[in-house]
Amino acid sequence: MSGQRVPGGVVHKLPADLRESLIGNPTALAAWRDITPLARNEFICWVEDAKQRATRERRIRRTQEELEEGKRRPCCWPGCKHRERTGK
């Protein structure tokens, strides 16, 4: 099942650990596919921005939970600092 195509973001590629967690959660994966590439990029950047492994794992878990709840952007995240102001 890990051969599934899971879309990434605009600037950031989807990391393997986040990809595998989404594949293991059909509800979160369906929501992930439904959000915009820019929104996916923000979730990816939020996960990638974690300094400690425990923080990263917690953010991956929260990503799944927030997607299951219907949220389309990470909670309390100002946005990807790597994205240009033009949205590209």
Coordinates of C-alpha atoms in Angstrom, one line a residue:
M1 CA 0.0 0.0 0.0
S2 CA 3.0 2.3 0.4
G3 CA 3.1 2.6 -3.4
Q4 CA 0.2 5.1 -3.3
R5 CA 0.6 8.5 -4.8
V6 CA 0.4 11.1 -2.0
P7 CA 0.7 14.7 -3.3
G8 CA 3.2 17.1 -1.8
G9 CA 3.3 20.8 -1.4
V10 CA 4.4 23.8 -3.5
V11 CA 7.9 24.3 -2.1
H12 CA 8.4 21.3 0.1
K13 CA 8.4 17.6 -0.9
L14 CA 6.4 15.3 1.3
P15 CA 8.7 13.7 3.9
A16 CA 8.5 9.9 4.2
D17 CA 7.3 9.8 7.8
L18 CA 4.4 12.2 7.1
R19 CA 3.6 10.3 3.9
E20 CA 3.5 6.9 5.7
S21 CA 1.3 8.3 8.5
L22 CA -1.2 9.7 6.0
I23 CA -1.3 6.4 4.1
G24 CA -2.1 4.6 7.4
N25 CA -5.1 7.0 8.0
P26 CA -7.7 6.9 5.2
T27 CA -9.7 9.8 6.6
A28 CA -6.6 12.1 6.9
L29 CA -5.4 11.0 3.5
A30 CA -8.7 11.9 1.9
A31 CA -8.6 15.3 3.5
W32 CA -5.0 15.7 2.5
R33 CA -5.9 15.1 -1.1
D34 CA -8.7 17.6 -0.9
I35 CA -6.7 20.6 0.4
T36 CA -4.8 22.9 -1.9
P37 CA -1.1 22.4 -2.6
L38 CA -0.3 25.6 -0.7
A39 CA -2.2 24.2 2.4
R40 CA -0.3 20.9 2.1
N41 CA 2.9 22.9 1.9
E42 CA 2.1 24.7 5.2
F43 CA 1.5 21.4 7.0
I44 CA 4.8 20.0 5.5
C45 CA 6.8 23.1 6.5
W46 CA 5.3 23.0 10.0
V47 CA 6.4 19.4 10.4
E48 CA 9.8 20.0 8.9
D49 CA 10.4 23.1 11.1
A50 CA 10.4 20.9 14.3
K51 CA 13.8 20.9 15.9
Q52 CA 13.4 17.7 18.0
R53 CA 12.2 14.3 17.0
A54 CA 9.5 14.3 19.6
T55 CA 8.1 17.6 18.3
R56 CA 8.1 16.3 14.8
E57 CA 6.2 13.2 15.8
R58 CA 3.7 15.3 17.7
R59 CA 3.2 17.5 14.7
I60 CA 2.6 14.6 12.4
R61 CA 0.0 13.2 14.9
R62 CA -1.6 16.7 15.1
T63 CA -1.6 16.9 11.3
Q64 CA -3.6 13.7 11.1
E65 CA -6.0 14.9 13.8
E66 CA -6.5 18.3 12.3
L67 CA -7.2 16.9 8.9
E68 CA -9.7 14.4 10.4
E69 CA -11.4 17.4 12.1
G70 CA -11.7 19.1 8.7
K71 CA -9.1 21.8 9.3
R72 CA -7.4 22.9 6.1
R73 CA -4.4 24.7 7.6
P74 CA -2.1 24.0 10.5
C75 CA -3.4 25.5 13.8
C76 CA -1.4 28.4 15.1
W77 CA 1.1 28.4 12.1
P78 CA 1.9 31.8 10.5
G79 CA 2.6 30.1 7.2
C80 CA 5.6 28.8 5.3
K81 CA 8.6 31.1 5.7
H82 CA 10.0 29.7 2.5
R83 CA 7.1 30.9 0.3
E84 CA 7.5 34.1 -1.6
R85 CA 4.9 36.8 -0.9
T86 CA 3.5 36.3 -4.3
G87 CA 2.2 32.9 -3.4
K88 CA 4.7 31.0 -5.5

